[in-house]
Every structure is written in C-alpha cells, then in structure tokens.
Coordinates of C-alpha atoms in Angstrom, one line a residue:
X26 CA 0.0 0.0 0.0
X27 CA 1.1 3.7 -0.7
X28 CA -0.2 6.6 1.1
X29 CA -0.3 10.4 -0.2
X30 CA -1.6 13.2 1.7
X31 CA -2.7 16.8 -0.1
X32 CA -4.0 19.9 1.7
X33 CA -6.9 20.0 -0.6
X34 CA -8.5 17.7 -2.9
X35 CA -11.9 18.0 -5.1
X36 CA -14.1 14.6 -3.4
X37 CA -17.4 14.1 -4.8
X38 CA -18.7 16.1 -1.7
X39 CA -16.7 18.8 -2.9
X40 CA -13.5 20.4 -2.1
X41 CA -11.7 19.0 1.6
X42 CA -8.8 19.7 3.3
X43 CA -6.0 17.6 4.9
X44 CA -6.7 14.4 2.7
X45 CA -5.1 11.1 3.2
X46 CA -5.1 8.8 -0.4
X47 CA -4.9 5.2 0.6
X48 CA -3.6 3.0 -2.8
X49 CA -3.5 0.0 -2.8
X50 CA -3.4 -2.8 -6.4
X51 CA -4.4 0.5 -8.3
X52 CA -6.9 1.3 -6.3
X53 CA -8.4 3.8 -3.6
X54 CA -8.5 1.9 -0.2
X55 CA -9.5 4.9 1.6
X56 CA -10.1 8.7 0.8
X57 CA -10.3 10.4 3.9
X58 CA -10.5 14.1 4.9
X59 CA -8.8 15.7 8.1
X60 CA -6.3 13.3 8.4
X61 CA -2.5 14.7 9.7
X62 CA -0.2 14.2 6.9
X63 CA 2.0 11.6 9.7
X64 CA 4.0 9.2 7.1
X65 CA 2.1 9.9 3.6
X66 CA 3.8 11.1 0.8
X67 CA 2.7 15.1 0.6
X68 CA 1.2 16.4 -2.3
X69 CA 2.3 19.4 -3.7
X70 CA -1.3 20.9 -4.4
X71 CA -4.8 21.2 -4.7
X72 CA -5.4 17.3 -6.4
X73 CA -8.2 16.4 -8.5
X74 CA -9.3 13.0 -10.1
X75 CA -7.5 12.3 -13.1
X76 CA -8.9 14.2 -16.3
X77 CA -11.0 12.5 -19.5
X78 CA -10.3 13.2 -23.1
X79 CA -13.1 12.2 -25.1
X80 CA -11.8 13.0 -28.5
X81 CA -9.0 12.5 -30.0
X82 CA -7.4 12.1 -33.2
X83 CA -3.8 11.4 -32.4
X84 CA -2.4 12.3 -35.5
X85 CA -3.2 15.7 -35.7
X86 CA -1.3 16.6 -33.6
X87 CA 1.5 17.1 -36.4
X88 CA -0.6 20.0 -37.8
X89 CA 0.0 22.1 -34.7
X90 CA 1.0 25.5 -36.2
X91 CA 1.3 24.6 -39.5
X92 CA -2.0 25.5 -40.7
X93 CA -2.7 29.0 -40.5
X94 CA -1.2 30.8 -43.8
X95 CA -3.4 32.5 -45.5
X96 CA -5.9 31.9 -42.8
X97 CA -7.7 29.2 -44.5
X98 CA -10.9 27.8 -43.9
X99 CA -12.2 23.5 -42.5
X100 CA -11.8 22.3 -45.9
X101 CA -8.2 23.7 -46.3
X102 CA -6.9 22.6 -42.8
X103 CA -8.3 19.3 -44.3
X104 CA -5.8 19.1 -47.2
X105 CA -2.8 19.5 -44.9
X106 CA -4.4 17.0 -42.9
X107 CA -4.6 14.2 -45.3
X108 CA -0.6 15.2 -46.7
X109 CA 0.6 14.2 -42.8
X110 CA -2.2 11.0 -43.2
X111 CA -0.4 9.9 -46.3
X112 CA 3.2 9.8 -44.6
X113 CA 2.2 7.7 -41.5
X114 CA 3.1 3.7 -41.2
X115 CA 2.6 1.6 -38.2
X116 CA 6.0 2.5 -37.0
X117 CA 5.7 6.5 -37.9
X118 CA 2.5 6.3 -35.7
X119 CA 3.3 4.4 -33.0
X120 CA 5.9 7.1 -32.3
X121 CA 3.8 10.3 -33.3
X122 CA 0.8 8.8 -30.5
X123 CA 3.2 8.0 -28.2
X124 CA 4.4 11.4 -27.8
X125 CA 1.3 12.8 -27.8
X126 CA -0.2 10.8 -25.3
X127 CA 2.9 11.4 -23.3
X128 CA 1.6 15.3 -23.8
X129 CA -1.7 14.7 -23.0
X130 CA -0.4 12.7 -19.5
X131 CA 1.4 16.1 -18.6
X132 CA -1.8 18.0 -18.8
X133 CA -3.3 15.5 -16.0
X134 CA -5.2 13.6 -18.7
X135 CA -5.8 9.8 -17.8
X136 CA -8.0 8.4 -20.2
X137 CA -8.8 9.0 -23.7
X138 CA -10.9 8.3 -26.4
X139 CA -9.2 7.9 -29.7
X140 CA -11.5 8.7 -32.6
X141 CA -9.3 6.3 -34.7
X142 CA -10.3 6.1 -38.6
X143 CA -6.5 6.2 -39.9
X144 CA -6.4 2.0 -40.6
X145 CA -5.1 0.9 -43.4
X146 CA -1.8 1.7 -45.9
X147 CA -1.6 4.8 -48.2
X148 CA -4.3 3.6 -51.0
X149 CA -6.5 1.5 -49.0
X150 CA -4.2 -1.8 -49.0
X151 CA -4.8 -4.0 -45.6
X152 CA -1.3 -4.2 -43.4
X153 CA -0.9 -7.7 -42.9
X154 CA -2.3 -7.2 -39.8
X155 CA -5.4 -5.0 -40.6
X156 CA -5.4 -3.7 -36.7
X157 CA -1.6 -2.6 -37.3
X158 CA -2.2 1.2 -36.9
X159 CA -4.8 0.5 -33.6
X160 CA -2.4 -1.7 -32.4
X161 CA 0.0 1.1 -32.7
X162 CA -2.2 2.7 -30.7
X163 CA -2.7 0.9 -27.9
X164 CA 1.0 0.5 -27.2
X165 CA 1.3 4.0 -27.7
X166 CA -1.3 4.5 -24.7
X167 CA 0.2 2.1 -22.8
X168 CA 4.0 3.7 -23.0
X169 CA 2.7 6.8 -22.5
X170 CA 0.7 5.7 -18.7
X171 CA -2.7 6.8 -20.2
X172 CA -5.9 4.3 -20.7
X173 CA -6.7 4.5 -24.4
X174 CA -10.6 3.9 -25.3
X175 CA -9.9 3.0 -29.2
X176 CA -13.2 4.2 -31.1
X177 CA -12.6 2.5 -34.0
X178 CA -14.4 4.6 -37.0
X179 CA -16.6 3.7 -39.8
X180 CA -15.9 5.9 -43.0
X181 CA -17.3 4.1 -46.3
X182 CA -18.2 7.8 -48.6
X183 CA -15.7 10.7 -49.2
X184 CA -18.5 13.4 -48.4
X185 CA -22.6 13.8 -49.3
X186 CA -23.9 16.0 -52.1
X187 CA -27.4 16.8 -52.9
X188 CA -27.5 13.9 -55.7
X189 CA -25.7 11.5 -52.7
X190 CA -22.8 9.9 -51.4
X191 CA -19.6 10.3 -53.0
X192 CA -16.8 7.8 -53.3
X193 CA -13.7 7.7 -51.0
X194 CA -11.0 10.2 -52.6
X195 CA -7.2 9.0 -53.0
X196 CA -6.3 11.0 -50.0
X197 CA -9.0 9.1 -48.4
X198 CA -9.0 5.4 -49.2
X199 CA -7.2 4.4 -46.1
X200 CA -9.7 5.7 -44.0
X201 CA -12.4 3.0 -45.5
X202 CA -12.6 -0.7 -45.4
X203 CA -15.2 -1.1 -48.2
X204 CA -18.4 -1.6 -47.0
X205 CA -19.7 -1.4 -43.2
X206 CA -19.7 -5.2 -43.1
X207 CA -15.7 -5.5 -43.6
X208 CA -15.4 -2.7 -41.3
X209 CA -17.5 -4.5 -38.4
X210 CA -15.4 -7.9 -39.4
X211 CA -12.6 -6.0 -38.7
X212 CA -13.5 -4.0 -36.0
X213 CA -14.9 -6.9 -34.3
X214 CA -11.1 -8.5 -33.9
X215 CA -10.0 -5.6 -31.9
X216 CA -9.5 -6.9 -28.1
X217 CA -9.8 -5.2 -25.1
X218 CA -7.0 -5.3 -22.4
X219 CA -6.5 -3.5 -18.8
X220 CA -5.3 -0.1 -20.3
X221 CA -7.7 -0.6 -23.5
X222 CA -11.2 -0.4 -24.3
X223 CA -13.0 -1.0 -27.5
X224 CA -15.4 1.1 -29.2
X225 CA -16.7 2.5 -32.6
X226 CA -17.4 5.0 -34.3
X227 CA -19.7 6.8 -37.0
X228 CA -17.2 9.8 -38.6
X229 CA -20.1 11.8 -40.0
X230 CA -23.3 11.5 -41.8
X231 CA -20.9 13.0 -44.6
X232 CA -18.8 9.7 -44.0
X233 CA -21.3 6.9 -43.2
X234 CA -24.4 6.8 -45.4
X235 CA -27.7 6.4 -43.3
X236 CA -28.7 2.5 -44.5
X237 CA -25.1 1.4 -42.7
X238 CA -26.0 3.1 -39.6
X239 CA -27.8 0.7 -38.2
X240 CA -25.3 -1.6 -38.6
X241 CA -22.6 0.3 -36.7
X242 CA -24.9 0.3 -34.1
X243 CA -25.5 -3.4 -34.0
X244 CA -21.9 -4.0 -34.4
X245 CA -20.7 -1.6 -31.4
X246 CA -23.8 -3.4 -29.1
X247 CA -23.3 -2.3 -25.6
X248 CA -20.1 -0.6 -25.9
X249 CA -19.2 3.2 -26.5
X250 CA -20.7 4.5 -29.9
X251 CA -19.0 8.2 -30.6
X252 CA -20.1 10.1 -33.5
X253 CA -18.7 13.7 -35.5
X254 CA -22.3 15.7 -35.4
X255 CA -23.4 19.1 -37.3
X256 CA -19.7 20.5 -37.0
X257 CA -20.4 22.7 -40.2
X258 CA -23.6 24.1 -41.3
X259 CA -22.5 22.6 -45.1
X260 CA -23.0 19.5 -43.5
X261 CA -26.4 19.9 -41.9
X262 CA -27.4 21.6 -45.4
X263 CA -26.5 18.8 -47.3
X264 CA -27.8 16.5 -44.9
X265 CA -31.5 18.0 -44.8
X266 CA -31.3 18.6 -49.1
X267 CA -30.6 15.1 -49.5
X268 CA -31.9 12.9 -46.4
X269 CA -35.0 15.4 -45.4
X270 CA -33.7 15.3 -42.4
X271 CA -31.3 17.1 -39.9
X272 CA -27.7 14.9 -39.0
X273 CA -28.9 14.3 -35.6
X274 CA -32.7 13.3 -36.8
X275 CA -30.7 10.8 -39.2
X276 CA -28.7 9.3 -36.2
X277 CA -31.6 9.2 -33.8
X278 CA -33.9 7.0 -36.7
X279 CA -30.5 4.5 -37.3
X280 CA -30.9 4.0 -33.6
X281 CA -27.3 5.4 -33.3
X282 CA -28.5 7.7 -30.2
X283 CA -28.3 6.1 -26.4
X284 CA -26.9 7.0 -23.1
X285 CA -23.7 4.9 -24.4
X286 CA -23.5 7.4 -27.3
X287 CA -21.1 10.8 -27.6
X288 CA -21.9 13.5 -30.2
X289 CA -18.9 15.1 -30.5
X290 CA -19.4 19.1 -31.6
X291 CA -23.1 19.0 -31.7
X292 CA -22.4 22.9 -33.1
X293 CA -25.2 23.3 -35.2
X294 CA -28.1 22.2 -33.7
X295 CA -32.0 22.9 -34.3
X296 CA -34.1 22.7 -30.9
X297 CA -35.6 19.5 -31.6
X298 CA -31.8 18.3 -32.1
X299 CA -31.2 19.3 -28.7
X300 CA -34.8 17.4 -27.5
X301 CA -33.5 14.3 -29.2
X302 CA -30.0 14.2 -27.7
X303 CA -31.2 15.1 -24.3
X304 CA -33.8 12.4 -24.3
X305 CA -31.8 10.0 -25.2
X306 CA -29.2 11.3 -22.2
X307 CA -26.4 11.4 -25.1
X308 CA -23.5 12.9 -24.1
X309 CA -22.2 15.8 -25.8
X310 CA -18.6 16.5 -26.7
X311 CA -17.1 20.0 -26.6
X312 CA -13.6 20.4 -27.8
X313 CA -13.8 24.7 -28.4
X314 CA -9.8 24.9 -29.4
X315 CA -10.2 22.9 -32.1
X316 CA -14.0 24.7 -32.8
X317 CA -12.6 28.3 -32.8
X318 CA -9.5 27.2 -34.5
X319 CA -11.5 25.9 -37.4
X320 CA -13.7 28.9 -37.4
X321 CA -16.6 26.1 -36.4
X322 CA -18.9 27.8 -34.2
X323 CA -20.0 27.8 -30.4
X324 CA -22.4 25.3 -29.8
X325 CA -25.6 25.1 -27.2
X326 CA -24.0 23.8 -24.3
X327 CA -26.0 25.5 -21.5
X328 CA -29.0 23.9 -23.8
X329 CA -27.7 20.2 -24.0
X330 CA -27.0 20.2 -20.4
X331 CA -30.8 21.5 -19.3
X332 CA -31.8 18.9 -22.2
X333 CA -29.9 16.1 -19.8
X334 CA -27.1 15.5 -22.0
X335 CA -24.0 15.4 -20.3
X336 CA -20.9 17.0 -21.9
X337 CA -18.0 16.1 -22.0
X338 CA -14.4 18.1 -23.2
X339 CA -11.5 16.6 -26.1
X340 CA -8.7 17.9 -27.7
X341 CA -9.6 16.7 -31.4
X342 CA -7.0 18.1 -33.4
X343 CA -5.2 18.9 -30.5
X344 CA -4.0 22.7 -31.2
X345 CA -4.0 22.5 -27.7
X346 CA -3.6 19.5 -25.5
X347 CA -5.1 21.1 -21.8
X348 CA -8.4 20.4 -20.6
X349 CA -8.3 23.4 -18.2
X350 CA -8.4 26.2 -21.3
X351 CA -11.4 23.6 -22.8
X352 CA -13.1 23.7 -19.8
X353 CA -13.2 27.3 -19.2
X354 CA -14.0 28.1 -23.0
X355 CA -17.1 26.1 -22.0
X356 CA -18.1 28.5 -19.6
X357 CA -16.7 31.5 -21.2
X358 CA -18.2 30.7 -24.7
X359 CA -21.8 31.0 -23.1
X360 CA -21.1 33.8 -21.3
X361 CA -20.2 35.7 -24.5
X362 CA -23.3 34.3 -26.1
X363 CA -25.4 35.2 -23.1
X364 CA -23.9 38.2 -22.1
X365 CA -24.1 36.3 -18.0
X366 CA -21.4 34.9 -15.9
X367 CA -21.8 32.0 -13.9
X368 CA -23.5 29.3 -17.2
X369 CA -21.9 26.5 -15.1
X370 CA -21.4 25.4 -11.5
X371 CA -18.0 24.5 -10.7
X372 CA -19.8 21.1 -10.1
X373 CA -20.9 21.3 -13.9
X374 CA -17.2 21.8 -15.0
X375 CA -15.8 19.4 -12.8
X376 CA -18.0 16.3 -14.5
X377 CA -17.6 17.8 -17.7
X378 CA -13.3 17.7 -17.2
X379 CA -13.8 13.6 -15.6
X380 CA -16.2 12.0 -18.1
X381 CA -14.8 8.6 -18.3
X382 CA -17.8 6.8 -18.1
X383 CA -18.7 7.3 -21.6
X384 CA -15.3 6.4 -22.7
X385 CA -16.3 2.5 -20.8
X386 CA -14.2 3.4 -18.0
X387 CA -17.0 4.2 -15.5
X388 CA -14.4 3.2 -12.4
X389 CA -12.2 6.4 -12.9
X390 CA -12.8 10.2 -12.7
X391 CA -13.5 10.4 -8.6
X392 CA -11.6 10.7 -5.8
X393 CA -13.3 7.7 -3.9
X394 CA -12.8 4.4 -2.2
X395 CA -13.0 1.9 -4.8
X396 CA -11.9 3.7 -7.8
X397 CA -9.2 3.8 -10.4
X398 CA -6.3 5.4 -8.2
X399 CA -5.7 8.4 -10.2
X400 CA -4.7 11.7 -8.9
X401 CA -3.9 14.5 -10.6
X402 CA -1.9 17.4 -8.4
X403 CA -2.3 21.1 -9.4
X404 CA 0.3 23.7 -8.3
X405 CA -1.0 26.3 -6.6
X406 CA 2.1 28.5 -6.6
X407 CA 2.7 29.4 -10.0
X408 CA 1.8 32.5 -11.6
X409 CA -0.9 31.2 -12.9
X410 CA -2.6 30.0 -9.5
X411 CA -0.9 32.1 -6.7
X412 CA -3.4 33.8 -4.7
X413 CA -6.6 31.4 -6.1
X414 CA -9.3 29.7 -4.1
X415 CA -8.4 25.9 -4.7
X416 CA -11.6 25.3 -4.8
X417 CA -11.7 27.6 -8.2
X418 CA -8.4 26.6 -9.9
X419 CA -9.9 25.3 -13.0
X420 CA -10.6 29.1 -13.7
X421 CA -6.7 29.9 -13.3
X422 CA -4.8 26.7 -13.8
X423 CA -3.3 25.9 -16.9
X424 CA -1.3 22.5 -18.2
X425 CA 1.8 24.0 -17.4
X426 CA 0.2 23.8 -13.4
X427 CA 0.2 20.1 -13.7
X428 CA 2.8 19.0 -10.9
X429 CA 2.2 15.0 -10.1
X430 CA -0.1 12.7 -12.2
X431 CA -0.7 9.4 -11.0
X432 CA -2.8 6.7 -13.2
X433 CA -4.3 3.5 -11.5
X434 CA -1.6 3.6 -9.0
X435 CA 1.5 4.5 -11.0
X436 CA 3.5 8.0 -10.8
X437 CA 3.3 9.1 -14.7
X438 CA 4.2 12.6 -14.3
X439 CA 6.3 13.6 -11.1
X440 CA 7.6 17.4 -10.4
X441 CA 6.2 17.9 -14.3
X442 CA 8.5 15.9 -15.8
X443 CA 7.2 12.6 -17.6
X444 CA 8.2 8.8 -17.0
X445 CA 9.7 9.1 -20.4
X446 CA 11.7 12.1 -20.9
X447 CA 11.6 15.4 -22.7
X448 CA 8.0 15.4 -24.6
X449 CA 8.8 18.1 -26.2
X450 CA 11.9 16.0 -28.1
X451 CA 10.0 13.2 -28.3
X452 CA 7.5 15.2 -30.1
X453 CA 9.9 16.9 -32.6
X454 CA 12.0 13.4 -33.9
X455 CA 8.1 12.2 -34.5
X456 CA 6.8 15.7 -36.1
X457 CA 9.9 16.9 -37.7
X458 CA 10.5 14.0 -39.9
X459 CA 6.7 14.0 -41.4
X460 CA 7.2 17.5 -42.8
X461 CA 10.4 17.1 -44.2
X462 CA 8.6 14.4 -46.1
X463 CA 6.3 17.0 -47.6
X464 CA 8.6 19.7 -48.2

C-alpha cells in the first residue's frame, strides 16, 4: 500500500482539506479528509481526479502551427491534414501517438478516447495485420501511462452532395474498409486489455451513409458509440437537401443515439436536435480549441445540459492539449453568447473535465474508495494559480500547473517531468520528420 496526503482535494462532496489517499493494487482503499499528513507522501497541491479526453485524433497533432497561412478555412486545414495522413506507417505512428499521449499525461489527462479512422496503408491496401495502426495505438497509450478507449471509426463515402454519397478520394482510401460489413469484421477482432477499451465510431453522416447506420450500431452493441455531429452548417445543409432530415434526426432514426452514445461538436443544432439528444441522455462532446481554430462555431452547451445530455471536453486536433483552457471556454463561450457569468457550477465543470464513463471506463474520474487510483496534483504557486481559491483553480490553472499525475496507481508525471523524458523531443523526432517528407 502507498499513502499520499494533499492539503486539498476536489471529493465528490466537494472540495476538503487535509486528505489522506490510501492506494492499494491501483486502487483507492480509503479517501479520507482531516487526516494529519504523519508518514504519507505530501502532495504538492490542490489534487483532483484524473482528467478524460473524449476526442481524439492522435495524428493531428503534427498540424499544430502549420495551418494557418493564408488563414484558410475546414476544408483547407483538411488538405494538410490528409498530406501528414499519407506519410504515417505503423512505426511513424506508433511514435507520433506516443508522444502525444505522453503530452496529453502532462496536462493531467488519464484516459482517452481515440477517434481512430487512420487504418489501413496509403491507397486503402490491408497491413498484414489490418489492426496494425490501432495496435500502434494501444502501445502508444500504454507507453505513455494513459488508458486508451480506441473508437474504431466507420468511414465508407468521401463526403454527401445533394445527388448523394460520393466515393472515398485517394487521400481518403485508407480511412475506409469497403463496405460497413468488412469494417464490423474488422473492428470486431480488436481486443480489449487493462489499459484498452474498444469502441466505434460513426465519422459523420458525410462519412457513413444512413442504411449502414444501423449496422454500426449493432456491431458496437453495448459498448461506446461516438459520432462527428453538425460540426459545419454545409454538413447539416446537405444533410436535410438530400436525407430530409437534420444529422442528428438521421442518427436518432438509425438508432445510433443512447446513453452509451457521444456526439462530438453537436455545433449546429436545431431545438428538436437538442430534444432528441437530451432524451436519449447522449453525451455531448465539446472540444472549443479545435472549434474556434476551425472557425466552427459555439455550440448550445448550456441547452444540451438543461436537455440532460451530459458534456463532456476533447482535444480533437489537438491545437491544444489542456483540458483546463477547454473547460473554461465552455463557460466563457456561453457567457459571450449570453452576455451572463456563472452558465456552469463549478460542479458542472468538474463532471464535464472527468467523463470517463462514456469512454467505458466508469471506475475512474472520482476521488473515492474503490476507484481507479488516479490523482492529478495542481500547483497552486505558480503564476498562474498564486493567490486562487483551490476550490476555483480550473478558472486559473493551466497545463503548465500540472505537478504530479498518478494513473491506476503508478507515478506518470512527477515534479512535471514525464516517466519518459523530454516530450517536447519526443514530439519533434516524431513531427519533424513528417514535414520534411512534404517539403
């Protein structure tokens, strides 16, 4: 058994002082408040339970600040996003995810869902192992001390027009397996391990025609279902020219929306949208750097959540890896929408930053006896945080705050410095290279 002991820590019952952290086999023992520190390991902070990312796509991570000449608009940021697609092998990608998991472990995250449609060799061929890239994955996760929920993604049409479904492009036949029955065969030899979870995923109503929906759905069964939803009005155009029907009123008839579901965006939604995601307690994913950096929109949070969706937070293309600055763009988004302060409780935040649950890993994300022993320790002397409320620090902490992470037991991060090294190397020999490829 190890013991740790913080002056504050965010419990279920809210913020407490002078906590004791019994671990024990990756687990919490005992969480107890107004304990003396005696001979526990101190805490340099205020800790919180280890944070969820709910979306992911690993790879884009190579487009970080490469993207912006000329301003561009989605569809341009696309193109240099299917030049870095074409240079990655099994080996290329393995490195690339491990060094951005390693990032994302820095920032406090502990789980994350990996919204993972880059499967086969540049013009569609099968590695000889059709997993090889998830497989790359999942070690990837596992070097870098985060759990990995692999959400392995359907994408059979290269975009919707008003006379239909398009083929895939060059740039895109990778992505697709053929038809949604190969994809399910292959999806379906994907196994689960202790730091993995399985689960699929729809990319788009652009991506996934609505007759095959319903086959995703019976292929995923009673695991995690995440889907891309109205991230561009050209989509929900498109959508209601050709279907008759809104993206999320397609979804919802394909039976494609449960409480085991994630609509990730959810931007551009009509009010009886909202009714059908809420009723079906769908969970909502924000990621609002990746949605203001693509000139996206701001979606209806404040309006899922009354609903009863829950929301959740990712990274997506990860133009910036800290769940902090996406959980306070939640808030801050509505307030500029609203013209009020206060959209969210700190409560609201706080589930919205720990969703693990609809990434299958409903043991994690609370400080509690019984759960996952993950701990994630925020420095309260930087100057960032000097001076705040604990109780408040998601409002001034950033990434760099991030002192200690600890993930089912084991010390990932320790004085901000990760298990493996330098991140920032690791993520320029697996960056670095792909651009020279292009240039």
């Amino acid at each position: 058994m190890t013991a740790y002991w913080a002056a504050h820590a965010l419990l279920p019952t809210g913020l407490a002082a002078d906590v004791r952290f019994d671990i024990d086999d990756g687990r919490f023992t005992a969480v107890l408040p107004g304990q003396p520190e005696g001979d526990a390991h101190r805490l340099p902070g205020v800790v919180l339970p280890g944070l969820a990312n709910c979306h992911s796509h690993a790879f884009h991570r190579a487009l970080r600040g490469r993207t912006h000449t000329g301003g561009g608009t989605f569809w341009t940021w696309r193109d240099g996003m299917y030049d870095v697609a074409a240079q990655l092998d099994p080996d290329s990608y393995l490195r690339l995810a491990r060094a951005t998991y390693a990032e994302m472990a820095l920032a406090g995250i502990t789980s994350v869902g990996e919204f993972h449609y880059l499967h086969h060799a540049p013009g569609g061929r099968p590695y000889d192992d059709p997993n090889a890239m998830g497989e790359a994955l999942r070690q990837a996760a596992r070097d870098a001390g985060v759990r990995l929920t692999l959400l392995d993604t359907c994408y059979l049409a290269g975009g919707l027009t008003d006379d239909g479904h398009e083929p895939l492009n060059p740039e895109q036949l990778r992505f697709g397996d053929g038809d949604v029955e190969a994809w399910a065969d292959r999806m379906r030899a994907l196994r689960e391990d202790d730091n993995t979870r399985i689960g699929s995923a729809i990319h788009s109503v652009r991506a996934v025609p609505s007759e095959a929906v319903t086959t995703v759905v019976a292929a995923t069964g009673d695991r995690p279902l995440h889907a891309h939803l109205s991230e561009q009005r050209a989509e929900n155009d498109t959508c209601v020219r050709y279907y008759g029907v809104t993206p999320t009123r397609l979804l919802h008839d394909g039976g494609a929306l449960t409480a085991r579901t994630t609509a990730v965006h959810a931007t551009h939604l009509t009010q009886d949208d909202i009714a059908l995601l809420g009723e079906a307690k769908t969970t909502a994913c924000f990621c609002p750097t990746t949605e203001r950096d693509l000139a996206d929109g701001i979606g209806p949070a404040r309006r899922l959540s009354d609903a009863g969706a829950p929301l959740s937070l990712g990274s997506d293309q990860h133009a910036v890896i800290d769940l902090f600055e996406e959980v306070r763009a939640l808030e801050m988004h509505e307030r500029l929408m609203s013209h009020e302060r206060g959209r969210f409780t700190l409560t609201g935040l706080h589930h919205a930053l720990v969703a693990h649950g609809s990434l299958a890993w409903p043991d994690a994300g609370a400080l509690a006896r019984g759960m996952r022993a993950d701990l994630v320790v925020v420095a309260t002397d930087s100057a960032r945080t000097a001076g705040s409320d604990p109780a408040q620090i998601v409002y001034s902490a950033t990434s760099a705050d991030v002192h200690t992470v600890i993930r089912d037991g084991e010390m990932v991060v320790e004085d901000g410095r990760h298990v493996l090294g330098d991140v920032g190397t690791l993520l320029a020999e697996a960056i670095d290279p792909l651009w020279e490829g292009l240039a």
